[in-house]
Coordinates of C-alpha atoms and ligand atoms in Angstrom, one line a residue:
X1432 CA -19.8 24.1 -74.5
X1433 CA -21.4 21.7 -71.7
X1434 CA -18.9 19.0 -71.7
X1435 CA -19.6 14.9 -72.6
X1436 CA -20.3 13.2 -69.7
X1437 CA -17.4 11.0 -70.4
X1438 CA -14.4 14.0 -70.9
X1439 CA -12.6 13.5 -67.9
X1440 CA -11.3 17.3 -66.7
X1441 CA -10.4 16.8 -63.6
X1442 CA -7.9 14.8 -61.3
X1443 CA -7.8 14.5 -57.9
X1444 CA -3.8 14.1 -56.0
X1445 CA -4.5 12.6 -52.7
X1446 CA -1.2 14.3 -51.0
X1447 CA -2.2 14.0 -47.3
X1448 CA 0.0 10.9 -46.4
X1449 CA 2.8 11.4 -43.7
X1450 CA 5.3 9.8 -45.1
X1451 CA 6.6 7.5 -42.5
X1452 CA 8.0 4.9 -44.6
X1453 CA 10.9 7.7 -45.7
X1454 CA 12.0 9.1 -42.5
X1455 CA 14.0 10.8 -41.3
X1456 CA 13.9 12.3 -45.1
X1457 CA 10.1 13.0 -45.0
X1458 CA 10.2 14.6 -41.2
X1459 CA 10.1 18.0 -42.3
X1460 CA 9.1 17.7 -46.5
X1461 CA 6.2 16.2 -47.8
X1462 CA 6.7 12.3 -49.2
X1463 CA 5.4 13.5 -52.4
X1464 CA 8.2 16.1 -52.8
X1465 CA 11.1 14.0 -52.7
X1466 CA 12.9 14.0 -56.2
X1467 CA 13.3 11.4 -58.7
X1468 CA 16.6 12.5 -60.8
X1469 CA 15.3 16.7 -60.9
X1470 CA 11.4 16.4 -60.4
X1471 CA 9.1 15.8 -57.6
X1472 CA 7.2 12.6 -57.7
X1473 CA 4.0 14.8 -57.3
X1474 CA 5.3 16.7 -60.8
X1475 CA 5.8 13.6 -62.5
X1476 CA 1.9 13.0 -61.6
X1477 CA 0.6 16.5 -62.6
X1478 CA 2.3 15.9 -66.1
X1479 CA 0.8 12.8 -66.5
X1480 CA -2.4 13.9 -65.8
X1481 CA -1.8 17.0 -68.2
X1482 CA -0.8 15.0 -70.5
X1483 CA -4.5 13.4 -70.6
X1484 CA -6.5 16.5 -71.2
X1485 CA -7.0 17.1 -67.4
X1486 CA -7.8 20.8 -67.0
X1487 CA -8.4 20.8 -63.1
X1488 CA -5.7 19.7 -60.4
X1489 CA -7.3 18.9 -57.4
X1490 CA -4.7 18.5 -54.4
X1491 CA -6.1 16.7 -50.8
X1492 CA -3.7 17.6 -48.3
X1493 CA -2.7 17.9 -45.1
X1494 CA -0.9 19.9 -42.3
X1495 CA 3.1 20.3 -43.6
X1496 CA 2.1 20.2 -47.6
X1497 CA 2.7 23.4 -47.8
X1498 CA 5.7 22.9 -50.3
X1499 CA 3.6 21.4 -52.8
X1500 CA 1.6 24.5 -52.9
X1501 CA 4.5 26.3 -53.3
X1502 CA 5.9 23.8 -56.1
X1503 CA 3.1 25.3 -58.5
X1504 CA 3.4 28.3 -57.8
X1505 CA 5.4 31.7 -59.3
X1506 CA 8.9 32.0 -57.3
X1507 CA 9.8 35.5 -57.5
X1508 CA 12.7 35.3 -56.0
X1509 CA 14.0 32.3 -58.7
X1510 CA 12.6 34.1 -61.6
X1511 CA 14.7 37.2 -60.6
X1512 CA 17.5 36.0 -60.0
X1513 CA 16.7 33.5 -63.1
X1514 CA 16.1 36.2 -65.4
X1515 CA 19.0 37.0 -67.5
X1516 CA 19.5 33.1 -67.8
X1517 CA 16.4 31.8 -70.4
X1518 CA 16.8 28.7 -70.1
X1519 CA 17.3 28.0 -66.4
X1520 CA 13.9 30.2 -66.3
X1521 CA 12.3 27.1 -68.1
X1522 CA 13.2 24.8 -65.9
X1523 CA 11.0 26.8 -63.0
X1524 CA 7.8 27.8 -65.1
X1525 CA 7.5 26.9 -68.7
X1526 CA 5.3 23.9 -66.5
X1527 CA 3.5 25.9 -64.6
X1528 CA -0.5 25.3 -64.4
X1529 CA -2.3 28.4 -65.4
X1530 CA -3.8 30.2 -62.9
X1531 CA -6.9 29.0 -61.1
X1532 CA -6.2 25.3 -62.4
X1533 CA -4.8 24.2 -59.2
X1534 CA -6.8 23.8 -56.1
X1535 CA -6.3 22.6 -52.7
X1536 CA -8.3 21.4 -49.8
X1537 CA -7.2 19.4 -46.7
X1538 CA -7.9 16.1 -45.3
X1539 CA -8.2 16.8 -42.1
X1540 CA -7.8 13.1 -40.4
X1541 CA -5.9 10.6 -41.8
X1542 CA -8.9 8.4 -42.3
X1543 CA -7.6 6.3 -45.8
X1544 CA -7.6 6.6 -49.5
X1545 CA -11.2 6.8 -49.8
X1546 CA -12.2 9.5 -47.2
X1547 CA -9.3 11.8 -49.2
X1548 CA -10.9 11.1 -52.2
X1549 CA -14.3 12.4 -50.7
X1550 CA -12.9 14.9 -49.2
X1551 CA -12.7 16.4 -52.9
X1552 CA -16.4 16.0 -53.5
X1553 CA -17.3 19.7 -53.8
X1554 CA -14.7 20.7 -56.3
X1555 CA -15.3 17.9 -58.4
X1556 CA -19.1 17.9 -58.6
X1557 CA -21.3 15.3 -60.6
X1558 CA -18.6 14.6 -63.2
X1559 CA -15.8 11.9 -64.1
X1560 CA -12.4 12.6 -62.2
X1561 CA -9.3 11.1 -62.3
X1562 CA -7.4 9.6 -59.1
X1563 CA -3.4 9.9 -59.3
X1564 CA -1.3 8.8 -56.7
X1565 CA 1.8 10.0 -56.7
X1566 CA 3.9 7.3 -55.2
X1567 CA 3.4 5.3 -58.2
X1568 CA 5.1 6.4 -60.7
X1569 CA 4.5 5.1 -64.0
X1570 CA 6.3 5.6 -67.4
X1571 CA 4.5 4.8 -70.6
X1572 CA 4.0 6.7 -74.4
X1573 CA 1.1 7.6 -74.5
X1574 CA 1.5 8.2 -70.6
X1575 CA -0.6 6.0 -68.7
X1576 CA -3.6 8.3 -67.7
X1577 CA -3.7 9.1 -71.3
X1578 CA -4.3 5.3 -71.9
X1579 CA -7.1 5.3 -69.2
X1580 CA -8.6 8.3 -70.9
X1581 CA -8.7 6.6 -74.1
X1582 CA -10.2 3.2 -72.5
X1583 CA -12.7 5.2 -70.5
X1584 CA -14.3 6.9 -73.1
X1585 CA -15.3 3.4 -74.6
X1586 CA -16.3 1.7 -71.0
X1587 CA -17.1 4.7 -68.4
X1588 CA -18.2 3.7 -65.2
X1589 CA -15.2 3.0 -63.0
X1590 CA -12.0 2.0 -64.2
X1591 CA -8.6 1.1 -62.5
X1592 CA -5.3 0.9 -63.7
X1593 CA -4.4 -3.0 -62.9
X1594 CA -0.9 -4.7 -63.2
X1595 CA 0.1 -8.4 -61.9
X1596 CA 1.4 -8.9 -59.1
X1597 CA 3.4 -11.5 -57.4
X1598 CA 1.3 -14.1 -55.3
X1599 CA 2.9 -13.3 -52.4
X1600 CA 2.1 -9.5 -52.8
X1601 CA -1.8 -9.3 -52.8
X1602 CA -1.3 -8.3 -49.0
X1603 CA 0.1 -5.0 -50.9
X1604 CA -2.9 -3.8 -53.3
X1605 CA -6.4 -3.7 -53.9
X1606 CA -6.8 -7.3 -55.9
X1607 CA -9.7 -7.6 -59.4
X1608 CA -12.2 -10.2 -59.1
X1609 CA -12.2 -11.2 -62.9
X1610 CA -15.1 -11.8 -65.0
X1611 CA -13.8 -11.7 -68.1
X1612 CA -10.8 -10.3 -70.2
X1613 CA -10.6 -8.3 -73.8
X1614 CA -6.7 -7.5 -74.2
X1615 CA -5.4 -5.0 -72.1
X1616 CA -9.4 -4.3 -70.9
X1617 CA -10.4 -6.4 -67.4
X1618 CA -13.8 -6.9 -66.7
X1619 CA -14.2 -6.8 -62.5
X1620 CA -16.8 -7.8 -60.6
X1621 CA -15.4 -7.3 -57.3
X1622 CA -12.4 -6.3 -55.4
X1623 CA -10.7 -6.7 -52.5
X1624 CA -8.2 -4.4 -50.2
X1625 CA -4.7 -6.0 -49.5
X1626 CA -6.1 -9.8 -49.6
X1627 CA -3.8 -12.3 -47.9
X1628 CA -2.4 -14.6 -50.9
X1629 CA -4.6 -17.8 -49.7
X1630 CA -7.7 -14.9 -50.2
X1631 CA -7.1 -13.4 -52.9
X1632 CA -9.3 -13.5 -56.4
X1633 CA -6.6 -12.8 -58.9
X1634 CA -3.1 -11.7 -58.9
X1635 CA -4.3 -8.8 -60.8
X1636 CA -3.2 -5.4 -58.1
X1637 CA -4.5 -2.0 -58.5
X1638 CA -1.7 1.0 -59.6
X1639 CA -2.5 4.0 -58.2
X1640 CA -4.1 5.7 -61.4
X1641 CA -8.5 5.9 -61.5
X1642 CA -11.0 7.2 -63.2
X1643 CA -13.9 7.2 -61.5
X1644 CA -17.4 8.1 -61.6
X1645 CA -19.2 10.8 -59.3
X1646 CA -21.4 8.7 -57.2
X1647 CA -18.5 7.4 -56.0
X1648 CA -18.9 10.3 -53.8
X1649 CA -22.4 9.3 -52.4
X1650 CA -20.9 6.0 -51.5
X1651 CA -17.9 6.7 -49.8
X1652 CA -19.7 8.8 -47.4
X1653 CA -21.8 5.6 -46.3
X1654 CA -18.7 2.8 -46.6
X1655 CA -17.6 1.3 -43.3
X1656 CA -13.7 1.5 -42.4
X1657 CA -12.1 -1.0 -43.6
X1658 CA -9.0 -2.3 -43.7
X1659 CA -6.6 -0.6 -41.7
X1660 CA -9.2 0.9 -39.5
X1661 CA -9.5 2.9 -42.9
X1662 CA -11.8 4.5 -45.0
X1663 CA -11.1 2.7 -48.2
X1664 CA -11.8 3.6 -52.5
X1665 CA -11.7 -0.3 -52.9
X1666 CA -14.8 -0.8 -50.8
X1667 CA -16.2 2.1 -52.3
X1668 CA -15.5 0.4 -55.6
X1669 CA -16.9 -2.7 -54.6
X1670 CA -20.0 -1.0 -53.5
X1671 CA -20.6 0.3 -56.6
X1672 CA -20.2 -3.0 -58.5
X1673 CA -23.4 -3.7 -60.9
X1674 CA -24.2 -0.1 -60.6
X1675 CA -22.2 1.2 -63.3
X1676 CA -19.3 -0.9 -65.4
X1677 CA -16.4 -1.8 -63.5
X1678 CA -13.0 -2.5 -65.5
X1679 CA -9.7 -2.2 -65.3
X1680 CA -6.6 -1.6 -67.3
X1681 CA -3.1 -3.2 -67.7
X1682 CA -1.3 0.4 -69.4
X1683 CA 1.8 0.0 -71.1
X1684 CA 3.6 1.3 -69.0
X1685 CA 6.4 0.7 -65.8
X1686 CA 5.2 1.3 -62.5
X1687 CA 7.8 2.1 -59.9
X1688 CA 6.4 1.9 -56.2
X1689 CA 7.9 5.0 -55.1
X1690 CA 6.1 4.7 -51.7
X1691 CA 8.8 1.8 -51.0
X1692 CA 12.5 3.0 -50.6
X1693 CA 13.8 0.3 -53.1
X1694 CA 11.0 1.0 -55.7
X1695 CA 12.2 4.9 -55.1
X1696 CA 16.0 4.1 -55.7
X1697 CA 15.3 2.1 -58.8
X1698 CA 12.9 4.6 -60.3
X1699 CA 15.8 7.6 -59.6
X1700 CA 17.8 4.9 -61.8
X1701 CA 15.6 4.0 -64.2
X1702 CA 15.0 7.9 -64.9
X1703 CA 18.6 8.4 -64.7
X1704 CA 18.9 5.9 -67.4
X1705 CA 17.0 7.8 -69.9
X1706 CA 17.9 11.2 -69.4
X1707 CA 20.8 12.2 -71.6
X1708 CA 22.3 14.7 -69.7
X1709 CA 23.7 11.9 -66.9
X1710 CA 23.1 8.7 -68.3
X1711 CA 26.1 7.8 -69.3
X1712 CA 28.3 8.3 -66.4
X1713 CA 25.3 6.9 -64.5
X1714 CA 25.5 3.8 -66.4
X1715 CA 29.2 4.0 -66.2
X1716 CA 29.2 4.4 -62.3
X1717 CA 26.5 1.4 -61.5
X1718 CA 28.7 -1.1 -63.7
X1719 CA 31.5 -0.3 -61.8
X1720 CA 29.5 -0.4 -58.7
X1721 CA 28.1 -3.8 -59.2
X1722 CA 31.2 -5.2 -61.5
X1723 CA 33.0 -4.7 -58.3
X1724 CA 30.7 -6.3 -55.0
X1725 CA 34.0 -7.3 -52.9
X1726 CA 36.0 -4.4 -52.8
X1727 CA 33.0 -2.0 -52.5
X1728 CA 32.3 -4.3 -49.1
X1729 CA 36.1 -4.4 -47.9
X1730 CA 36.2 -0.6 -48.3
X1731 CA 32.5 -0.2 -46.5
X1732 CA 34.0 -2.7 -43.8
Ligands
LIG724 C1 -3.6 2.2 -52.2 C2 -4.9 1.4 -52.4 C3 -4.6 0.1 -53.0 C4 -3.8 0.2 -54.3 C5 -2.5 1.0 -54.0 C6 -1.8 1.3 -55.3 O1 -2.9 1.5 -51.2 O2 -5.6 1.3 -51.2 O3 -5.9 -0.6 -53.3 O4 -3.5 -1.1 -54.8 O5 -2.9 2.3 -53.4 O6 -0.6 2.0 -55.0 P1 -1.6 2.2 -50.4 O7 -0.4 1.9 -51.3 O8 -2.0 3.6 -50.3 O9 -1.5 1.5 -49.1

């Protein structure tokens, strides 16, 4: 069956960062490996993405990624030794992307958001994709790319997963130039890359979850650097502006900023929160840790 040209199948992981932000933890793992509670943040992403129909997992790397490659892959050595114990077995594979749905190609230069996305041109062709960035990690039911399935297949074009922002934050996040709002749907008709407060249009930030359409492609390969020296998807966005519709959407859902170590801690604790395995001593633990300020500072002292 040819699909719609609205079923988005494919999802694109830009996984190439270094990193930096987490050293020494991130000097010899990849940034999008580092756990929150049991499960890499690049997991959470694939099962978000999963959970919205996507059929293709497109992963832009770079040099030291190997372990994400690895991550969705068979271990024999685990399922041998595994094997007697069902359920542990679980854990390692009941997850596992079928073969042939995950595929990998490398960045090459750290040249920005938008040259990674590019750099997947050829194995997403002339169709929708999705745009999931791992560092973001955003809890919701229906999970959030589910939501920006569901709003896509109304509006197409390109759409953006949007969230306010403290003024003082723009500096952080590609910032919506509002035209007009329907609920949770934003129209845009502009953007801008990390504006400084006194700059920016709105205080409504891009989260790192996109659904874009293909001539995005065409575009990016034309865009100037940017910010940062950068190669960036907002300008590609804005480029695109009046060509095909431009929205965004505020998902229900929480968005941790895992590429910022306290946005990391609190999602580990949020997660913790809800898992009913630990919760209860973890709840247990952090009232006694923050019933009790002084003495945990005389003991540190
Ligand atoms: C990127 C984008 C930015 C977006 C952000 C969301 O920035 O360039 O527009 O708001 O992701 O996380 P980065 O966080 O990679 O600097």
């Amino acid at each position: 069956m040819v699909p719609s040209p609205k079923t988005v199948r494919k999802a694109v992981f830009p996984v190439g960062g270094l990193g930096t932000r987490f050293l020494p933890a991130t000097k010899a793992q990849p940034k999008e490996m580092l756990p929150v509670v049991d499960k890499p943040l690049v997991h959470y992403a694939v099962e978000e993405a999963r959970a919205a129909g996507i059929e293709q997992f497109i992963f832009v790397t770079g040099r030291g990624k190997a372990a994400i490659a690895d991550h969705f892959d068979v271990s024999y050595e685990l399922k041998h030794q595994l094997s007697t114990r069902s359920k542990e077995a679980e854990v390692i594979e009941d997850w596992l992307p079928d073969p042939g749905q995950v595929c990998f190609t490398r960045q090459q230069e750290p040249l920005g958001l938008g040259h990674a996305v590019w750099c997947a041109r050829h194995l997403v062709g002339d169709e929708p994709f999705a745009v999931l960035l791992a560092d973001d990690l955003m809890l919701g039911e229906p999970p959030c790319m589910r939501q920006m399935v569901d709003a896509y297949s109304r509006v197409g074009g390109n759409l953006v997963c949007v969230e306010n922002v403290a003024p003082a934050f723009t500096s952080r996040y590609g910032i919506l130039d509002v035209a007009g709002e329907d609920g949770r749907l934003v129209r845009a008709r502009g953007i801008v890359e990390k504006p400084k407060p006194s700059r920016a249009p709105s205080t409504l930030g891009v989260v790192g979850r996109y659904i874009l359409h293909p001539g995005i492609f065409n575009v990016l390969e034309n865009v100037e650097r940017g910010t940062g020296g950068e190669i960036q998807l907002t300008d590609g966005l804005l480029a695109m502006t009046g060509t095909v519709p431009f929205h965004g959407l505020r998902c229900d859902a929480r968005r941790f900023d895992c590429g910022d170590k306290a946005g990391f801690v609190v999602a580990n604790v949020a997660v913790a929160l809800e898992r009913e395995d630990i919760r209860d001593y973890v709840r247990e633990q952090l009232e006694a840790l923050i019933g009790a300020p002084r003495s945990t500072r005389k003991a540190a002292g």
